[in-house]
Amino acid sequence: MAPALKVTHLLALTLTDLAPSLRIVRLPVGPTFSFRIERYSVMKDVRKTSRSVLSQGLEYLTAPLLVLASFPPPGPNTPPHLPLLMKAFQSMFPSLAPNSMSLSGARRVVLIAYNAERGTIDFRHYVITVKPYGVSKRVRRVLEGTSKKPSATSMTGLLDLGNEKDVADFLLRKKGEPGPDSEAGYESAVSSASSFAGDDGDAVSLADDYVGRNNKRGQKKAVKLNEVGPRMELRLIKITEGVPGKEGEVMYHEFVKKTRTEAAALRASHAERNKLREQRRKEQEENVRRKKEAKEGVKQKGSGSIHDSADESDEEQVEDEWDEEEEASDCEHTGSENISESESDIEESEDDDQPPRKRSKMRIKR
């Protein structure tokens, strides 16, 4: 079912009495990774701590960029479960094609870092933002506007300078410095303007047009990552072959360690279980095939009996029609004979019932 729906991974979150747990299942044959969530922060809490308010939705139309950090390189001294864990996270995200990839499609970053001291994995989620380079923060606010929520006295996207006596009060004065009435005055724009990224090495030249205003190809911009959450600290508990319901051998366990003899016995029991499962599957397939053949045979017999009964009913119907015609003809003959006999009997009865006629006497007058 998973290949037909193009589903490659299944993530299941479970709340237990000890701590929340996360299971990552590689479909359709496994393996299954079981984690315990040591600490976490949901997206709502992370967004509250952020100073900038970002619009949600458009950046989720493209897949994020995956960054794997602090994982040890494969080697004889590397624990065997770490390379398998790296491959599992890599398979969750599509591979990058720098030659055909569009720059505007890189909108998010997923950071998965391995903490060797604690033996945990840190999960972070960021949104990529591009800012002007070499411009002070207050000048950027004048150029880009503000992202504060609208109120009854202010409009969205417009900077409120009503409390300032002059534009220089906003652009040149540093935070905590006195206003224009003091004798200190202002510093020059060159000395007060601080770069957003800092050094020139932090700036990048856009290779193509990027999302946002004035982000054209070839311009120098500072790239910033804004965390949007969720934030998790995961501890790997175990890795098992197969999927839930069809678990196989335990490949790694954080707390349970097996000797070679115990591992061999478990491997043999799993092989026996797989053999029994395969045998049951074949028996089930054979039963299904036999039932289908029996059902088709019953259908064929039923269709043959239906044809025979239809022919017999047609013959009986023809015979009944012939019998009805003969009975009708016999009734007509018998009816005509009865009618003629009844008519003769009626005539005889009428003759018998009529009294003899009286002879009339003729008198002759002389």
Tab-separated table of N, CA, C and O in Angstrom, residues 190-309:
chain	number	residue	atom	x	y	z
A	190	VAL	N	28.482	57.047	8.892
A	190	VAL	CA	29.438	55.986	8.585
A	190	VAL	C	29.861	55.269	9.854
A	190	VAL	O	29.986	54.048	9.906
A	191	SER	N	30.093	56.031	10.924
A	191	SER	CA	30.566	55.414	12.157
A	191	SER	C	29.458	54.690	12.906
A	191	SER	O	29.710	53.727	13.609
A	192	SER	N	28.236	55.170	12.775
A	192	SER	CA	27.144	54.561	13.537
A	192	SER	C	26.491	53.405	12.824
A	192	SER	O	25.885	52.546	13.451
A	193	ALA	N	26.587	53.404	11.498
A	193	ALA	CA	25.940	52.332	10.740
A	193	ALA	C	26.744	51.055	10.886
A	193	ALA	O	27.915	51.012	10.564
A	194	SER	N	26.109	50.049	11.407
A	194	SER	CA	26.769	48.753	11.582
A	194	SER	C	26.194	47.757	10.595
A	194	SER	O	25.002	47.761	10.318
A	195	SER	N	27.072	46.951	10.090
A	195	SER	CA	26.638	45.947	9.118
A	195	SER	C	25.798	44.891	9.819
A	195	SER	O	26.043	44.536	10.975
A	196	PHE	N	24.821	44.365	9.079
A	196	PHE	CA	23.948	43.338	9.652
A	196	PHE	C	24.726	42.047	9.892
A	196	PHE	O	24.569	41.383	10.893
A	197	ALA	N	25.584	41.679	8.928
A	197	ALA	CA	26.297	40.420	9.048
A	197	ALA	C	27.640	40.559	9.739
A	197	ALA	O	28.175	39.588	10.224
A	198	GLY	N	28.185	41.759	9.759
A	198	GLY	CA	29.474	41.949	10.402
A	198	GLY	C	30.582	42.070	9.386
A	198	GLY	O	30.763	43.110	8.771
A	199	ASP	N	31.370	41.030	9.195
A	199	ASP	CA	32.493	41.053	8.274
A	199	ASP	C	32.024	40.816	6.847
A	199	ASP	O	30.929	40.330	6.586
A	200	ASP	N	32.963	41.148	5.908
A	200	ASP	CA	32.641	40.919	4.504
A	200	ASP	C	32.540	39.436	4.177
A	200	ASP	O	31.879	39.061	3.213
A	201	GLY	N	33.206	38.607	4.970
A	201	GLY	CA	33.145	37.173	4.706
A	201	GLY	C	31.778	36.579	4.970
A	201	GLY	O	31.470	35.476	4.494
A	202	ASP	N	30.943	37.281	5.748
A	202	ASP	CA	29.608	36.782	6.048
A	202	ASP	C	28.603	37.110	4.951
A	202	ASP	O	27.495	36.584	4.969
A	203	ALA	N	28.940	37.972	4.033
A	203	ALA	CA	28.019	38.351	2.962
A	203	ALA	C	28.167	37.380	1.793
A	203	ALA	O	29.243	36.834	1.534
A	204	VAL	N	27.059	37.179	1.094
A	204	VAL	CA	27.041	36.292	-0.070
A	204	VAL	C	26.436	37.054	-1.236
A	204	VAL	O	25.591	37.938	-1.062
A	205	SER	N	26.888	36.694	-2.427
A	205	SER	CA	26.316	37.260	-3.648
A	205	SER	C	25.273	36.293	-4.182
A	205	SER	O	25.563	35.095	-4.361
A	206	LEU	N	24.087	36.794	-4.404
A	206	LEU	CA	22.992	35.939	-4.863
A	206	LEU	C	23.291	35.444	-6.271
A	206	LEU	O	23.549	36.225	-7.189
A	207	ALA	N	23.240	34.134	-6.453
A	207	ALA	CA	23.459	33.548	-7.777
A	207	ALA	C	22.221	33.643	-8.651
A	207	ALA	O	22.307	33.468	-9.865
A	208	ASP	N	21.073	33.920	-8.050
A	208	ASP	CA	19.830	34.031	-8.812
A	208	ASP	C	18.864	34.875	-7.990
A	208	ASP	O	19.116	35.193	-6.829
A	209	ASP	N	17.759	35.266	-8.598
A	209	ASP	CA	16.744	36.030	-7.868
A	209	ASP	C	16.170	35.179	-6.742
A	209	ASP	O	15.901	33.987	-6.914
A	210	TYR	N	15.991	35.822	-5.584
A	210	TYR	CA	15.482	35.122	-4.408
A	210	TYR	C	14.150	35.731	-3.980
A	210	TYR	O	13.773	36.819	-4.420
A	211	VAL	N	13.476	35.040	-3.092
A	211	VAL	CA	12.175	35.490	-2.621
A	211	VAL	C	12.355	36.738	-1.766
A	211	VAL	O	13.266	36.817	-0.936
A	212	GLY	N	11.505	37.709	-1.949
A	212	GLY	CA	11.572	38.942	-1.175
A	212	GLY	C	11.790	40.157	-2.045
A	212	GLY	O	12.033	40.058	-3.255
A	213	ARG	N	11.724	41.302	-1.415
A	213	ARG	CA	11.867	42.556	-2.134
A	213	ARG	C	13.334	42.933	-2.272
A	213	ARG	O	14.115	42.825	-1.327
A	214	ASN	N	13.704	43.364	-3.482
A	214	ASN	CA	15.057	43.831	-3.808
A	214	ASN	C	16.119	42.747	-3.649
A	214	ASN	O	17.288	43.052	-3.389
A	215	ASN	N	15.722	41.482	-3.773
A	215	ASN	CA	16.686	40.384	-3.706
A	215	ASN	C	16.970	39.908	-5.140
A	215	ASN	O	16.463	38.885	-5.597
A	216	LYS	N	17.766	40.686	-5.832
A	216	LYS	CA	18.066	40.420	-7.226
A	216	LYS	C	19.398	39.690	-7.362
A	216	LYS	O	20.225	39.659	-6.443
A	217	ARG	N	19.616	39.144	-8.515
A	217	ARG	CA	20.823	38.381	-8.795
A	217	ARG	C	22.051	39.288	-8.768
A	217	ARG	O	22.037	40.400	-9.310
A	218	GLY	N	23.116	38.823	-8.107
A	218	GLY	CA	24.368	39.558	-8.047
A	218	GLY	C	24.499	40.495	-6.869
A	218	GLY	O	25.602	40.995	-6.607
A	219	GLN	N	23.428	40.754	-6.135
A	219	GLN	CA	23.512	41.653	-4.989
A	219	GLN	C	24.098	40.937	-3.783
A	219	GLN	O	23.917	39.729	-3.604
A	220	LYS	N	24.796	41.730	-2.942
A	220	LYS	CA	25.341	41.196	-1.705
A	220	LYS	C	24.275	41.227	-0.623
A	220	LYS	O	23.693	42.271	-0.345
A	221	LYS	N	24.060	40.074	-0.005
A	221	LYS	CA	23.038	39.959	1.027
A	221	LYS	C	23.592	39.173	2.210
A	221	LYS	O	24.545	38.395	2.078
A	222	ALA	N	22.990	39.405	3.349
A	222	ALA	CA	23.311	38.647	4.561
A	222	ALA	C	22.212	37.609	4.784
A	222	ALA	O	21.024	37.941	4.751
A	223	VAL	N	22.605	36.366	4.993
A	223	VAL	CA	21.664	35.261	5.173
A	223	VAL	C	21.491	35.006	6.671
A	223	VAL	O	22.470	34.908	7.420
A	224	LYS	N	20.241	34.895	7.071
A	224	LYS	CA	19.919	34.670	8.476
A	224	LYS	C	18.963	33.494	8.583
A	224	LYS	O	18.075	33.327	7.743
A	225	LEU	N	19.142	32.692	9.640
A	225	LEU	CA	18.258	31.559	9.909
A	225	LEU	C	17.391	31.891	11.118
A	225	LEU	O	17.908	32.158	12.211
A	226	ASN	N	16.086	31.886	10.925
A	226	ASN	CA	15.124	32.125	11.998
A	226	ASN	C	14.497	30.794	12.402
A	226	ASN	O	13.898	30.103	11.569
A	227	GLU	N	14.650	30.445	13.650
A	227	GLU	CA	14.108	29.171	14.129
A	227	GLU	C	12.592	29.272	14.293
A	227	GLU	O	12.085	30.217	14.912
A	228	VAL	N	11.892	28.275	13.751
A	228	VAL	CA	10.427	28.245	13.824
A	228	VAL	C	9.924	27.023	14.575
A	228	VAL	O	8.720	26.933	14.862
A	229	GLY	N	10.808	26.074	14.896
A	229	GLY	CA	10.396	24.907	15.658
A	229	GLY	C	9.782	23.826	14.766
A	229	GLY	O	9.590	24.033	13.565
A	230	PRO	N	9.514	22.659	15.342
A	230	PRO	CA	9.714	22.300	16.747
A	230	PRO	C	11.179	22.029	17.069
A	230	PRO	O	11.997	21.857	16.185
A	231	ARG	N	11.456	21.986	18.357
A	231	ARG	CA	12.806	21.748	18.850
A	231	ARG	C	12.760	20.498	19.732
A	231	ARG	O	11.969	20.428	20.683
A	232	MET	N	13.604	19.514	19.407
A	232	MET	CA	13.579	18.238	20.142
A	232	MET	C	14.992	17.762	20.447
A	232	MET	O	15.917	18.011	19.677
A	233	GLU	N	15.100	17.069	21.560
A	233	GLU	CA	16.322	16.353	21.921
A	233	GLU	C	15.963	14.873	22.021
A	233	GLU	O	15.201	14.470	22.912
A	234	LEU	N	16.479	14.060	21.112
A	234	LEU	CA	16.095	12.660	20.976
A	234	LEU	C	17.209	11.756	21.470
A	234	LEU	O	18.387	12.042	21.273
A	235	ARG	N	16.790	10.650	22.082
A	235	ARG	CA	17.734	9.600	22.487
A	235	ARG	C	17.309	8.299	21.812
A	235	ARG	O	16.177	7.829	21.988
A	236	LEU	N	18.225	7.714	21.058
A	236	LEU	CA	17.930	6.473	20.358
A	236	LEU	C	17.887	5.313	21.350
A	236	LEU	O	18.840	5.082	22.090
A	237	ILE	N	16.757	4.587	21.351
A	237	ILE	CA	16.594	3.464	22.278
A	237	ILE	C	16.930	2.145	21.599
A	237	ILE	O	17.737	1.365	22.104
A	238	LYS	N	16.325	1.896	20.429
A	238	LYS	CA	16.615	0.630	19.749
A	238	LYS	C	16.305	0.737	18.265
A	238	LYS	O	15.547	1.619	17.826
A	239	ILE	N	16.909	-0.182	17.521
A	239	ILE	CA	16.677	-0.315	16.087
A	239	ILE	C	16.301	-1.768	15.821
A	239	ILE	O	17.036	-2.685	16.214
A	240	THR	N	15.156	-1.988	15.194
A	240	THR	CA	14.686	-3.336	14.900
A	240	THR	C	14.451	-3.489	13.407
A	240	THR	O	14.112	-2.528	12.713
A	241	GLU	N	14.627	-4.712	12.937
A	241	GLU	CA	14.317	-5.013	11.545
A	241	GLU	C	12.799	-5.119	11.359
A	241	GLU	O	12.079	-5.473	12.282
A	242	GLY	N	12.351	-4.821	10.134
A	242	GLY	CA	10.935	-4.933	9.833
A	242	GLY	C	10.154	-3.719	10.294
A	242	GLY	O	10.706	-2.681	10.682
A	243	VAL	N	8.827	-3.861	10.252
A	243	VAL	CA	7.892	-2.803	10.624
A	243	VAL	C	7.076	-3.274	11.813
A	243	VAL	O	7.070	-4.475	12.138
A	244	PRO	N	6.380	-2.374	12.532
A	244	PRO	CA	5.542	-2.803	13.662
A	244	PRO	C	4.514	-3.847	13.235
A	244	PRO	O	3.812	-3.690	12.241
A	245	GLY	N	4.429	-4.927	14.004
A	245	GLY	CA	3.587	-6.057	13.660
A	245	GLY	C	4.336	-7.171	12.971
A	245	GLY	O	3.900	-8.325	13.000
A	246	LYS	N	5.479	-6.849	12.362
A	246	LYS	CA	6.342	-7.837	11.701
A	246	LYS	C	7.788	-7.564	12.083
A	246	LYS	O	8.679	-7.501	11.242
A	247	GLU	N	8.012	-7.394	13.394
A	247	GLU	CA	9.352	-7.086	13.854
A	247	GLU	C	10.274	-8.279	13.664
A	247	GLU	O	9.858	-9.445	13.769
A	248	GLY	N	11.514	-7.946	13.387
A	248	GLY	CA	12.535	-8.980	13.238
A	248	GLY	C	13.567	-8.877	14.333
A	248	GLY	O	13.261	-8.635	15.507
A	249	GLU	N	14.818	-9.045	13.963
A	249	GLU	CA	15.911	-9.027	14.928
A	249	GLU	C	16.174	-7.613	15.422
A	249	GLU	O	16.035	-6.642	14.681
A	250	VAL	N	16.542	-7.509	16.712
A	250	VAL	CA	16.916	-6.230	17.312
A	250	VAL	C	18.357	-5.937	16.926
A	250	VAL	O	19.296	-6.631	17.355
A	251	MET	N	18.568	-4.905	16.126
A	251	MET	CA	19.900	-4.576	15.633
A	251	MET	C	20.705	-3.756	16.639
A	251	MET	O	21.937	-3.832	16.661
A	252	TYR	N	20.006	-2.959	17.457
A	252	TYR	CA	20.699	-2.125	18.448
A	252	TYR	C	19.729	-1.836	19.578
A	252	TYR	O	18.528	-1.616	19.355
A	253	HIS	N	20.260	-1.858	20.810
A	253	HIS	CA	19.472	-1.498	21.988
A	253	HIS	C	20.348	-0.706	22.940
A	253	HIS	O	21.506	-1.070	23.192
A	254	GLU	N	19.792	0.372	23.468
A	254	GLU	CA	20.568	1.274	24.322
A	254	GLU	C	20.874	0.646	25.673
A	254	GLU	O	21.967	0.821	26.219
A	255	PHE	N	19.931	-0.114	26.241
A	255	PHE	CA	20.069	-0.587	27.613
A	255	PHE	C	20.289	-2.100	27.709
A	255	PHE	O	20.799	-2.570	28.729
A	256	VAL	N	19.894	-2.857	26.706
A	256	VAL	CA	20.014	-4.315	26.755
A	256	VAL	C	21.150	-4.736	25.835
A	256	VAL	O	21.151	-4.398	24.643
A	257	LYS	N	22.104	-5.469	26.383
A	257	LYS	CA	23.232	-5.974	25.614
A	257	LYS	C	23.191	-7.499	25.637
A	257	LYS	O	22.982	-8.115	26.692
A	258	LYS	N	23.410	-8.122	24.489
A	258	LYS	CA	23.353	-9.578	24.347
A	258	LYS	C	24.754	-10.118	24.027
A	258	LYS	O	25.555	-9.476	23.335
A	259	THR	N	24.987	-11.317	24.546
A	259	THR	CA	26.220	-12.004	24.197
A	259	THR	C	26.087	-12.645	22.809
A	259	THR	O	25.019	-12.621	22.202
A	260	ARG	N	27.156	-13.231	22.332
A	260	ARG	CA	27.125	-13.835	21.011
A	260	ARG	C	26.189	-15.041	20.959
A	260	ARG	O	25.462	-15.247	19.991
A	261	THR	N	26.217	-15.851	22.031
A	261	THR	CA	25.331	-17.023	22.063
A	261	THR	C	23.871	-16.601	22.121
A	261	THR	O	23.005	-17.175	21.447
A	262	GLU	N	23.572	-15.587	22.952
A	262	GLU	CA	22.185	-15.090	23.031
A	262	GLU	C	21.749	-14.471	21.712
A	262	GLU	O	20.599	-14.669	21.279
A	263	ALA	N	22.653	-13.747	21.073
A	263	ALA	CA	22.304	-13.155	19.780
A	263	ALA	C	22.067	-14.237	18.736
A	263	ALA	O	21.139	-14.127	17.905
A	264	ALA	N	22.878	-15.317	18.759
A	264	ALA	CA	22.668	-16.412	17.810
A	264	ALA	C	21.340	-17.117	18.065
A	264	ALA	O	20.618	-17.489	17.124
A	265	ALA	N	20.992	-17.318	19.353
A	265	ALA	CA	19.706	-17.954	19.669
A	265	ALA	C	18.534	-17.082	19.213
A	265	ALA	O	17.545	-17.591	18.658
A	266	LEU	N	18.634	-15.769	19.425
A	266	LEU	CA	17.581	-14.875	18.962
A	266	LEU	C	17.480	-14.873	17.442
A	266	LEU	O	16.376	-14.840	16.879
A	267	ARG	N	18.632	-14.937	16.779
A	267	ARG	CA	18.628	-14.956	15.316
A	267	ARG	C	17.953	-16.226	14.797
A	267	ARG	O	17.197	-16.197	13.830
A	268	ALA	N	18.230	-17.358	15.473
A	268	ALA	CA	17.595	-18.615	15.063
A	268	ALA	C	16.093	-18.586	15.307
A	268	ALA	O	15.302	-19.071	14.478
A	269	SER	N	15.675	-18.022	16.452
A	269	SER	CA	14.229	-17.933	16.722
A	269	SER	C	13.530	-17.025	15.720
A	269	SER	O	12.412	-17.320	15.269
A	270	HIS	N	14.177	-15.933	15.329
A	270	HIS	CA	13.580	-15.056	14.323
A	270	HIS	C	13.492	-15.743	12.960
A	270	HIS	O	12.498	-15.581	12.235
A	271	ALA	N	14.515	-16.542	12.619
A	271	ALA	CA	14.458	-17.278	11.360
A	271	ALA	C	13.326	-18.301	11.371
A	271	ALA	O	12.615	-18.474	10.370
A	272	GLU	N	13.164	-19.005	12.505
A	272	GLU	CA	12.066	-19.959	12.619
A	272	GLU	C	10.710	-19.270	12.536
A	272	GLU	O	9.768	-19.773	11.902
A	273	ARG	N	10.620	-18.098	13.155
A	273	ARG	CA	9.371	-17.351	13.096
A	273	ARG	C	9.073	-16.881	11.671
A	273	ARG	O	7.930	-16.953	11.209
A	274	ASN	N	10.084	-16.438	10.966
A	274	ASN	CA	9.879	-16.020	9.573
A	274	ASN	C	9.484	-17.202	8.695
A	274	ASN	O	8.636	-17.064	7.794
A	275	LYS	N	10.087	-18.358	8.959
A	275	LYS	CA	9.721	-19.554	8.195
A	275	LYS	C	8.276	-19.944	8.445
A	275	LYS	O	7.530	-20.291	7.506
A	276	LEU	N	7.853	-19.898	9.703
A	276	LEU	CA	6.463	-20.211	10.028
A	276	LEU	C	5.508	-19.201	9.410
A	276	LEU	O	4.435	-19.569	8.900
A	277	ARG	N	5.895	-17.923	9.418
A	277	ARG	CA	5.063	-16.900	8.805
A	277	ARG	C	4.915	-17.121	7.302
A	277	ARG	O	3.836	-16.979	6.728
A	278	GLU	N	6.021	-17.500	6.661
A	278	GLU	CA	5.975	-17.774	5.224
A	278	GLU	C	5.101	-18.997	4.918
A	278	GLU	O	4.337	-19.008	3.946
A	279	GLN	N	5.195	-20.022	5.772
A	279	GLN	CA	4.365	-21.206	5.573
A	279	GLN	C	2.885	-20.870	5.732
A	279	GLN	O	2.044	-21.328	4.950
A	280	ARG	N	2.550	-20.079	6.724
A	280	ARG	CA	1.156	-19.681	6.913
A	280	ARG	C	0.656	-18.838	5.755
A	280	ARG	O	-0.504	-18.954	5.330
A	281	ARG	N	1.530	-18.013	5.230
A	281	ARG	CA	1.121	-17.188	4.095
A	281	ARG	C	0.817	-18.053	2.877
A	281	ARG	O	-0.164	-17.828	2.161
A	282	LYS	N	1.661	-19.069	2.625
A	282	LYS	CA	1.405	-19.961	1.503
A	282	LYS	C	0.116	-20.752	1.705
A	282	LYS	O	-0.663	-20.943	0.761
A	283	GLU	N	-0.122	-21.225	2.945
A	283	GLU	CA	-1.375	-21.942	3.215
A	283	GLU	C	-2.582	-21.043	2.995
A	283	GLU	O	-3.608	-21.468	2.438
A	284	GLN	N	-2.465	-19.801	3.410
A	284	GLN	CA	-3.577	-18.876	3.212
A	284	GLN	C	-3.823	-18.620	1.725
A	284	GLN	O	-4.979	-18.583	1.275
A	285	GLU	N	-2.748	-18.460	0.962
A	285	GLU	CA	-2.919	-18.266	-0.475
A	285	GLU	C	-3.540	-19.488	-1.136
A	285	GLU	O	-4.400	-19.373	-2.018
A	286	GLU	N	-3.138	-20.704	-0.687
A	286	GLU	CA	-3.717	-21.925	-1.233
A	286	GLU	C	-5.205	-22.036	-0.878
A	286	GLU	O	-6.040	-22.434	-1.726
A	287	ASN	N	-5.567	-21.670	0.337
A	287	ASN	CA	-6.977	-21.700	0.730
A	287	ASN	C	-7.805	-20.710	-0.083
A	287	ASN	O	-8.923	-21.019	-0.511
A	288	VAL	N	-7.239	-19.546	-0.312
A	288	VAL	CA	-7.961	-18.552	-1.108
A	288	VAL	C	-8.148	-19.035	-2.536
A	288	VAL	O	-9.227	-18.900	-3.130
A	289	ARG	N	-7.103	-19.672	-3.105
A	289	ARG	CA	-7.212	-20.188	-4.471
A	289	ARG	C	-8.253	-21.299	-4.559
A	289	ARG	O	-9.055	-21.352	-5.497
A	290	ARG	N	-8.259	-22.212	-3.578
A	290	ARG	CA	-9.228	-23.304	-3.585
A	290	ARG	C	-10.656	-22.790	-3.447
A	290	ARG	O	-11.583	-23.270	-4.108
A	291	LYS	N	-10.848	-21.817	-2.612
A	291	LYS	CA	-12.195	-21.242	-2.457
A	291	LYS	C	-12.656	-20.563	-3.732
A	291	LYS	O	-13.826	-20.656	-4.115
A	292	LYS	N	-11.740	-19.891	-4.418
A	292	LYS	CA	-12.113	-19.248	-5.677
A	292	LYS	C	-12.505	-20.281	-6.725
A	292	LYS	O	-13.493	-20.109	-7.447
A	293	GLU	N	-11.733	-21.387	-6.815
A	293	GLU	CA	-12.067	-22.424	-7.778
A	293	GLU	C	-13.418	-23.069	-7.450
A	293	GLU	O	-14.222	-23.334	-8.360
A	294	ALA	N	-13.663	-23.338	-6.165
A	294	ALA	CA	-14.960	-23.908	-5.785
A	294	ALA	C	-16.104	-22.959	-6.114
A	294	ALA	O	-17.169	-23.375	-6.589
A	295	LYS	N	-15.891	-21.691	-5.890
A	295	LYS	CA	-16.927	-20.706	-6.188
A	295	LYS	C	-17.201	-20.626	-7.685
A	295	LYS	O	-18.355	-20.549	-8.120
A	296	GLU	N	-16.132	-20.684	-8.500
A	296	GLU	CA	-16.331	-20.665	-9.946
A	296	GLU	C	-17.041	-21.923	-10.421
A	296	GLU	O	-17.891	-21.872	-11.316
A	297	GLY	N	-16.710	-23.109	-9.808
A	297	GLY	CA	-17.400	-24.333	-10.175
A	297	GLY	C	-18.879	-24.289	-9.846
A	297	GLY	O	-19.732	-24.732	-10.621
A	298	VAL	N	-19.214	-23.726	-8.689
A	298	VAL	CA	-20.621	-23.588	-8.319
A	298	VAL	C	-21.351	-22.666	-9.286
A	298	VAL	O	-22.483	-22.915	-9.692
A	299	LYS	N	-20.675	-21.609	-9.698
A	299	LYS	CA	-21.293	-20.693	-10.664
A	299	LYS	C	-21.554	-21.381	-11.997
A	299	LYS	O	-22.613	-21.226	-12.604
A	300	GLN	N	-20.569	-22.192	-12.479
A	300	GLN	CA	-20.755	-22.888	-13.742
A	300	GLN	C	-21.881	-23.912	-13.650
A	300	GLN	O	-22.714	-24.026	-14.549
A	301	LYS	N	-21.929	-24.693	-12.540
A	301	LYS	CA	-23.024	-25.644	-12.360
A	301	LYS	C	-24.365	-24.928	-12.287
A	301	LYS	O	-25.367	-25.374	-12.845
A	302	GLY	N	-24.382	-23.822	-11.604
A	302	GLY	CA	-25.626	-23.064	-11.499
A	302	GLY	C	-26.092	-22.561	-12.846
A	302	GLY	O	-27.279	-22.598	-13.177
A	303	SER	N	-25.174	-22.098	-13.685
A	303	SER	CA	-25.571	-21.620	-15.013
A	303	SER	C	-26.066	-22.770	-15.871
A	303	SER	O	-27.042	-22.657	-16.618
A	304	GLY	N	-25.425	-24.018	-15.800
A	304	GLY	CA	-25.894	-25.165	-16.570
A	304	GLY	C	-27.265	-25.620	-16.129
A	304	GLY	O	-28.139	-25.916	-16.950
A	305	SER	N	-27.528	-25.693	-14.835
A	305	SER	CA	-28.852	-26.095	-14.348
A	305	SER	C	-29.910	-25.077	-14.727
A	305	SER	O	-31.053	-25.435	-15.012
A	306	ILE	N	-29.524	-23.828	-14.765
A	306	ILE	CA	-30.493	-22.804	-15.155
A	306	ILE	C	-30.903	-22.987	-16.605
A	306	ILE	O	-32.074	-22.921	-16.971
A	307	HIS	N	-29.916	-23.304	-17.502
A	307	HIS	CA	-30.244	-23.541	-18.923
A	307	HIS	C	-31.134	-24.777	-19.084
A	307	HIS	O	-32.102	-24.778	-19.850
A	308	ASP	N	-30.824	-25.903	-18.352
A	308	ASP	CA	-31.631	-27.122	-18.446
A	308	ASP	C	-33.045	-26.872	-17.969
A	308	ASP	O	-34.024	-27.308	-18.588
A	309	SER	N	-33.183	-26.179	-16.851
A	309	SER	CA	-34.530	-25.900	-16.333
A	309	SER	C	-35.298	-24.988	-17.279
A	309	SER	O	-36.514	-25.130	-17.458
